[in-house]
GROMACS .gro file of C-alpha atoms in nm:
model
  133
    1MET     CA    1   1.120   0.391   1.144
    2LYS     CA    2   1.180   0.393   1.529
    3TRP     CA    3   0.853   0.628   1.496
    4LEU     CA    4   0.691   0.411   1.284
    5ARG     CA    5   0.761   0.059   1.517
    6HIS     CA    6   0.701   0.284   1.825
    7THR     CA    7   0.321   0.367   1.699
    8TRP     CA    8   0.212   0.046   1.592
    9ARG     CA    9   0.323  -0.104   1.868
   10SER     CA   10  -0.051   0.112   2.031
   11GLU     CA   11  -0.323  -0.126   1.926
   12LYS     CA   12  -0.530   0.235   1.977
   13GLN     CA   13  -0.293   0.404   1.681
   14ARG     CA   14  -0.304   0.085   1.487
   15PHE     CA   15  -0.724   0.131   1.518
   16LEU     CA   16  -0.683   0.486   1.383
   17ILE     CA   17  -0.492   0.403   1.070
   18VAL     CA   18  -0.627   0.148   1.029
   19GLY     CA   19  -0.990   0.297   1.013
   20ALA     CA   20  -0.832   0.576   0.793
   21TRP     CA   21  -0.729   0.358   0.508
   22ASN     CA   22  -1.035   0.139   0.530
   23THR     CA   23  -1.198   0.525   0.536
   24LEU     CA   24  -1.081   0.592   0.250
   25PHE     CA   25  -1.087   0.172   0.096
   26GLY     CA   26  -1.507   0.294   0.161
   27TYR     CA   27  -1.504   0.593  -0.007
   28LEU     CA   28  -1.349   0.499  -0.320
   29VAL     CA   29  -1.575   0.141  -0.385
   30PHE     CA   30  -1.853   0.464  -0.330
   31VAL     CA   31  -1.695   0.619  -0.586
   32ALA     CA   32  -1.678   0.330  -0.857
   33VAL     CA   33  -2.035   0.218  -0.751
   34HIS     CA   34  -2.116   0.548  -0.841
   35LEU     CA   35  -1.913   0.614  -1.185
   36LEU     CA   36  -2.100   0.279  -1.266
   37PHE     CA   37  -2.440   0.268  -1.118
   38GLY     CA   38  -2.541   0.615  -1.007
   39GLN     CA   39  -2.782   0.725  -1.260
   40THR     CA   40  -2.956   0.480  -1.218
   41TRP     CA   41  -2.860   0.371  -0.879
   42HIS     CA   42  -3.047   0.634  -0.595
   43PRO     CA   43  -2.761   0.708  -0.394
   44THR     CA   44  -2.883   0.485  -0.030
   45ALA     CA   45  -2.852   0.172  -0.281
   46THR     CA   46  -2.515   0.271  -0.385
   47LEU     CA   47  -2.373   0.307  -0.044
   48LEU     CA   48  -2.550   0.006   0.095
   49VAL     CA   49  -2.351  -0.159  -0.199
   50ALA     CA   50  -2.052   0.023  -0.211
   51TYR     CA   51  -2.088  -0.095   0.231
   52CYS     CA   52  -2.131  -0.454   0.130
   53ILE     CA   53  -1.849  -0.462  -0.097
   54ALA     CA   54  -1.617  -0.241   0.134
   55LEU     CA   55  -1.681  -0.439   0.488
   56PRO     CA   56  -1.460  -0.785   0.457
   57GLN     CA   57  -1.183  -0.534   0.350
   58SER     CA   58  -1.200  -0.377   0.651
   59PHE     CA   59  -1.254  -0.627   0.908
   60LEU     CA   60  -0.989  -0.831   0.744
   61ALA     CA   61  -0.750  -0.547   0.851
   62GLN     CA   62  -0.941  -0.553   1.185
   63ARG     CA   63  -0.856  -0.863   1.296
   64LEU     CA   64  -0.500  -0.921   1.121
   65LEU     CA   65  -0.338  -0.568   1.198
   66VAL     CA   66  -0.518  -0.381   1.521
   67PHE     CA   67  -0.723  -0.647   1.755
   68ARG     CA   68  -0.446  -0.983   1.633
   69ARG     CA   69  -0.732  -1.228   1.679
   70THR     CA   70  -0.646  -1.508   1.471
   71ALA     CA   71  -0.681  -1.772   1.643
   72ASP     CA   72  -1.018  -1.721   1.687
   73ASP     CA   73  -1.325  -1.842   1.465
   74TRP     CA   74  -1.317  -1.601   1.210
   75ARG     CA   75  -1.699  -1.649   1.141
   76ALA     CA   76  -1.800  -1.579   1.527
   77GLN     CA   77  -1.587  -1.239   1.398
   78PHE     CA   78  -1.693  -1.194   1.168
   79LEU     CA   79  -2.109  -1.185   1.211
   80ARG     CA   80  -2.008  -0.985   1.556
   81PHE     CA   81  -1.750  -0.720   1.382
   82LEU     CA   82  -2.104  -0.738   1.079
   83GLY     CA   83  -2.394  -0.692   1.356
   84SER     CA   84  -2.161  -0.382   1.530
   85ASN     CA   85  -2.065  -0.199   1.191
   86SER     CA   86  -2.409  -0.267   1.088
   87ALA     CA   87  -2.547  -0.112   1.372
   88ILE     CA   88  -2.334   0.189   1.370
   89PHE     CA   89  -2.426   0.260   0.980
   90ALA     CA   90  -2.797   0.237   1.123
   91ALA     CA   91  -2.719   0.491   1.359
   92ASN     CA   92  -2.543   0.710   1.126
   93LEU     CA   93  -2.838   0.653   0.864
   94ILE     CA   94  -3.124   0.827   1.160
   95LEU     CA   95  -2.885   1.040   1.303
   96LEU     CA   96  -2.767   1.266   1.041
   97PRO     CA   97  -3.151   1.402   0.972
   98ALA     CA   98  -3.205   1.404   1.243
   99PHE     CA   99  -2.951   1.649   1.398
  100THR     CA  100  -2.920   1.852   1.110
  101SER     CA  101  -3.305   1.875   1.122
  102VAL     CA  102  -3.322   1.949   1.488
  103THR     CA  103  -3.004   2.198   1.425
  104ASP     CA  104  -2.992   2.380   1.118
  105THR     CA  105  -2.685   2.299   1.102
  106SER     CA  106  -2.491   2.163   0.778
  107PRO     CA  107  -2.479   1.798   0.762
  108LEU     CA  108  -2.134   1.811   0.693
  109PHE     CA  109  -2.086   1.952   1.072
  110GLY     CA  110  -2.310   1.704   1.138
  111GLN     CA  111  -2.115   1.403   0.968
  112ALA     CA  112  -1.791   1.490   1.139
  113LEU     CA  113  -1.997   1.552   1.528
  114PHE     CA  114  -2.118   1.151   1.417
  115ILE     CA  115  -1.686   1.026   1.314
  116LEU     CA  116  -1.599   1.174   1.585
  117GLY     CA  117  -1.844   0.975   1.835
  118SER     CA  118  -1.800   0.676   1.611
  119THR     CA  119  -1.447   0.583   1.625
  120VAL     CA  120  -1.509   0.640   1.935
  121ALA     CA  121  -1.775   0.349   1.962
  122SER     CA  122  -1.675   0.150   1.736
  123TYR     CA  123  -1.314   0.071   1.891
  124LEU     CA  124  -1.507   0.007   2.220
  125VAL     CA  125  -1.708  -0.254   2.033
  126HIS     CA  126  -1.451  -0.394   1.857
  127LYS     CA  127  -1.212  -0.398   2.107
  128HIS     CA  128  -1.466  -0.580   2.370
  129TYR     CA  129  -1.739  -0.754   2.155
  130SER     CA  130  -1.641  -0.755   1.764
  131PHE     CA  131  -1.270  -0.953   1.885
  132ALA     CA  132  -1.330  -1.026   2.201
  133GLY     CA  133  -1.121  -1.351   2.293
   0.00000   0.00000   0.00000
């Protein structure tokens, strides 16, 4: 229990823990949407719908558990969060196919690299922009 209290004190560690949860939640939403509509929808449509469902949960978790900025206007924070996450999402949609075609590597490897880079970028942009006081 002492380890958990110590770990939870660090904003960066809270970000990683909450980010892991948000990733799992987003994937489970994607699976649910795919199971419901995957036979008739293009995978990109499934991805976009899952993203729109998972995003508010991610915002609340980041706002309340990681950055703890509850006194600030949540609407302005949400718009900044939406813009930041959407930019990272769009970069993923563009960079992954480009990277895999140029390097002739597996999309799984390319996505793993993108996740590493986007995790750092996401932390910085949310800390200094989305949830800036």
